[in-house]
Amino acid sequence: MAEIVTPIITPFTKDNKVDKEILKSHAENLVRKGIDVLFVNGTTGLGPSLTPEEKLENLKVIYDVTDKVIFQVGSLNIDDAIKLATLSKDYDIVGIASYAPYYYPRLPEKHLIKYFKTLCEKSPHPVYLYNYPAATGKDIDGKIAKEIGCISGVKDTNDNLIHSLDYKRFNPNMIVYNGSDMLIATAISTGLNGSVTAASNYLPEVTLTIKKLASEKRIDEAIKIQFVLD
């Protein structure tokens, strides 16, 4: 069954602290509406801007609501990513995720592969690749993911569905989510495992309806509703 994954927002108080009360309330509402999985510390959740302590606090708050969580731990500092991954051992979650190390444009592919292999070795949970080339400058495609050899799933933030489907070509058992709000219906109808959609933060019912229709192969109806998001 396809899934709608919400990259949950990180609310802040006026004094620039994570607002744990609002975060928990929002998570409860999403789960109550029927959202399948919460993606914590993603781009929508300001993940790259959060401290390691804030990232872990977000996990603690949301885990009180649901264990259907993918915990994003990515960092330019592999030790920080490993530490967060290790600390997540106390939480029975779906998995951890990481984006590719960014900023250094000429970073050799072998170092990207080593980053994820190291994270896999240290993680107590399945590791998901968060592929967002427009933000990181690094495109870890299906071929590279296969070479890494330990990636359980991927969030592919990409408007090219062929790119997302390519992960399945190299590893048919890989869980693949497309990360574009504009492609929920088509992503599901083409056989991907679902969509990580920022719009599900504020229109969960709409995204879940699109999922239902697309899963039932009622594509014309799903696309009409998709236009609400587009």
C-alpha positions as CSV (number, residue, x, y, z in Angstrom):
1,M,0.0,0.0,0.0
2,A,1.3,3.4,-0.9
3,E,2.0,5.9,1.9
4,I,1.7,9.6,2.4
5,V,4.8,10.8,4.4
6,T,4.6,14.2,6.0
7,P,7.9,16.1,6.4
8,I,6.6,17.7,9.6
9,I,7.3,21.3,10.3
10,T,9.4,22.5,13.3
11,P,7.5,25.2,15.1
12,F,9.4,27.8,17.2
13,T,8.5,30.0,20.1
14,K,9.1,33.7,20.1
15,D,12.4,33.2,22.0
16,N,13.6,30.8,19.2
17,K,13.1,27.5,21.0
18,V,11.4,24.5,19.5
19,D,7.7,24.7,20.4
20,K,7.2,21.2,21.7
21,E,3.6,21.7,22.6
22,I,2.6,22.8,19.1
23,L,4.9,20.2,17.5
24,K,3.2,17.4,19.4
25,S,-0.3,18.8,18.7
26,H,0.5,19.0,15.0
27,A,1.8,15.4,15.0
28,E,-1.3,14.2,16.8
29,N,-3.5,15.9,14.2
30,L,-1.6,14.4,11.3
31,V,-1.8,10.9,12.8
32,R,-5.5,11.4,13.6
33,K,-6.2,12.4,10.0
34,G,-4.5,9.2,8.7
35,I,-1.0,10.3,7.7
36,D,1.1,7.1,7.4
37,V,4.6,8.3,8.3
38,L,6.2,11.4,9.7
39,F,9.6,12.5,8.3
40,V,11.4,14.4,11.1
41,N,14.0,17.1,10.5
42,G,13.5,17.3,6.7
43,T,13.8,20.5,4.7
44,T,10.2,21.6,5.6
45,G,11.2,20.9,9.2
46,L,14.3,23.1,8.9
47,G,16.5,20.1,9.5
48,P,19.8,21.5,8.0
49,S,19.4,24.6,10.3
50,L,18.7,22.6,13.5
51,T,21.3,21.8,16.2
52,P,21.8,18.1,17.0
53,E,20.0,18.7,20.3
54,E,17.0,20.2,18.5
55,K,16.9,17.3,16.1
56,L,16.8,14.7,18.9
57,E,14.2,16.7,20.8
58,N,12.0,16.6,17.8
59,L,12.3,12.9,17.7
60,K,11.4,12.6,21.4
61,V,8.3,14.7,21.1
62,I,7.0,13.0,17.9
63,Y,7.8,9.5,19.2
64,D,5.3,10.1,22.0
65,V,2.7,10.3,19.3
66,T,3.7,7.6,16.8
67,D,6.5,5.2,16.0
68,K,5.9,5.6,12.3
69,V,8.9,8.0,12.0
70,I,11.8,8.5,9.7
71,F,14.5,10.4,11.6
72,Q,16.6,12.6,9.4
73,V,20.2,12.9,10.9
74,G,22.2,14.3,8.0
75,S,25.2,16.5,8.6
76,L,28.4,17.7,7.0
77,N,30.0,16.2,10.1
78,I,29.7,12.5,9.9
79,D,30.3,12.1,13.6
80,D,27.2,14.2,14.4
81,A,25.1,12.1,12.0
82,I,26.5,8.9,13.6
83,K,25.8,10.2,17.1
84,L,22.2,11.0,16.3
85,A,21.7,7.7,14.6
86,T,23.2,5.9,17.6
87,L,21.0,7.8,20.0
88,S,17.9,6.8,18.1
89,K,18.4,3.1,19.2
90,D,16.1,3.8,22.1
91,Y,13.2,4.5,19.7
92,D,11.5,1.8,17.7
93,I,11.1,3.8,14.5
94,V,10.9,3.1,10.8
95,G,14.4,4.3,10.0
96,I,16.9,7.1,9.8
97,A,17.6,9.3,6.8
98,S,20.4,11.5,5.6
99,Y,21.0,13.9,2.8
100,A,24.3,13.9,1.0
101,P,27.2,16.0,2.4
102,Y,26.9,19.3,0.6
103,Y,28.9,22.5,0.1
104,Y,32.0,20.9,-1.4
105,P,31.1,20.6,-5.2
106,R,34.0,18.4,-6.2
107,L,33.6,15.8,-3.5
108,P,34.5,12.5,-5.1
109,E,31.7,10.0,-5.5
110,K,33.7,7.5,-3.5
111,H,33.5,9.8,-0.4
112,L,29.7,10.0,-0.8
113,I,29.5,6.3,-0.9
114,K,31.7,6.0,2.2
115,Y,29.6,8.5,4.1
116,F,26.4,6.3,3.7
117,K,28.2,3.0,4.2
118,T,29.6,4.3,7.5
119,L,26.2,5.5,8.5
120,C,24.7,2.1,7.7
121,E,27.4,0.4,9.8
122,K,26.6,2.5,12.8
123,S,22.8,2.8,12.5
124,P,20.5,0.7,14.6
125,H,17.7,1.2,12.1
126,P,17.3,0.9,8.3
127,V,18.9,3.8,6.4
128,Y,17.0,6.0,4.0
129,L,18.7,8.2,1.4
130,Y,17.4,11.7,1.2
131,N,18.3,12.7,-2.3
132,Y,17.8,16.4,-3.0
133,P,20.3,17.4,-5.7
134,A,18.8,20.9,-6.1
135,A,19.8,21.7,-2.5
136,T,22.9,19.6,-1.9
137,G,24.4,19.7,-5.4
138,K,24.8,15.9,-5.2
139,D,22.7,13.5,-7.1
140,I,22.9,10.0,-5.6
141,D,21.0,8.1,-8.2
142,G,19.8,4.5,-8.4
143,K,23.2,3.3,-9.6
144,I,25.1,4.9,-6.8
145,A,22.5,3.8,-4.2
146,K,23.1,0.2,-5.4
147,E,26.8,0.6,-5.1
148,I,26.4,1.9,-1.5
149,G,24.6,-1.4,-1.0
150,C,22.8,-0.8,2.3
151,I,20.1,1.8,1.5
152,S,16.7,0.5,2.5
153,G,14.7,3.4,1.0
154,V,14.9,6.8,-0.6
155,K,13.1,10.1,-0.6
156,D,13.9,11.5,-4.1
157,T,13.1,15.2,-4.3
158,N,13.0,15.3,-8.0
159,D,10.4,16.3,-10.6
160,N,11.7,13.6,-12.9
161,L,9.7,10.4,-12.1
162,I,12.0,8.3,-14.3
163,H,14.8,9.3,-11.9
164,S,12.7,8.1,-9.0
165,L,11.8,4.8,-10.7
166,D,15.4,4.1,-11.5
167,Y,16.0,3.2,-7.9
168,K,13.5,0.4,-8.4
169,R,15.3,-0.7,-11.5
170,F,18.6,-1.2,-9.6
171,N,16.9,-2.5,-6.5
172,P,13.3,-3.7,-6.9
173,N,12.9,-4.1,-3.1
174,M,13.9,-0.5,-2.2
175,I,11.2,1.7,-0.7
176,V,11.0,4.8,-3.0
177,Y,9.1,8.0,-2.2
178,N,9.0,10.9,-4.6
179,G,9.3,14.2,-2.9
180,S,7.3,16.5,-5.2
181,D,3.9,17.8,-4.2
182,M,3.0,18.0,-7.9
183,L,3.6,14.3,-8.5
184,I,1.7,12.5,-5.8
185,A,-0.9,10.9,-8.1
186,T,1.6,9.9,-10.8
187,A,4.2,8.7,-8.4
188,I,1.8,6.3,-6.8
189,S,0.2,5.2,-10.1
190,T,3.6,4.3,-11.5
191,G,4.4,2.0,-8.7
192,L,6.4,4.0,-6.2
193,N,5.8,3.5,-2.5
194,G,4.3,6.9,-2.0
195,S,5.1,10.5,-1.6
196,V,6.8,12.8,0.9
197,T,4.7,15.8,0.5
198,A,5.0,19.1,2.4
199,A,1.4,20.0,1.5
200,S,0.3,17.2,3.8
201,N,1.2,19.4,6.7
202,Y,-1.8,21.7,6.0
203,L,-3.9,19.6,3.6
204,P,-3.6,16.0,4.9
205,E,-7.1,15.0,3.8
206,V,-6.4,16.2,0.2
207,T,-3.2,14.3,-0.1
208,L,-4.7,11.1,1.4
209,T,-7.6,11.3,-1.0
210,I,-5.1,11.6,-3.9
211,K,-3.3,8.5,-2.5
212,K,-6.6,6.5,-2.3
213,L,-7.7,7.4,-5.8
214,A,-4.3,6.7,-7.4
215,S,-3.9,3.4,-5.5
216,E,-7.3,2.4,-6.9
217,K,-6.1,3.4,-10.5
218,R,-8.7,6.2,-10.6
219,I,-6.0,8.4,-12.1
220,D,-8.2,11.0,-13.8
221,E,-10.0,11.7,-10.5
222,A,-6.7,11.8,-8.6
223,I,-5.1,14.3,-11.0
224,K,-8.1,16.6,-10.8
225,I,-7.6,16.8,-7.0
226,Q,-3.9,17.1,-7.5
227,F,-4.5,20.4,-9.2
228,V,-5.6,21.8,-5.8
229,L,-2.0,21.4,-4.7
230,D,-0.4,22.5,-8.0
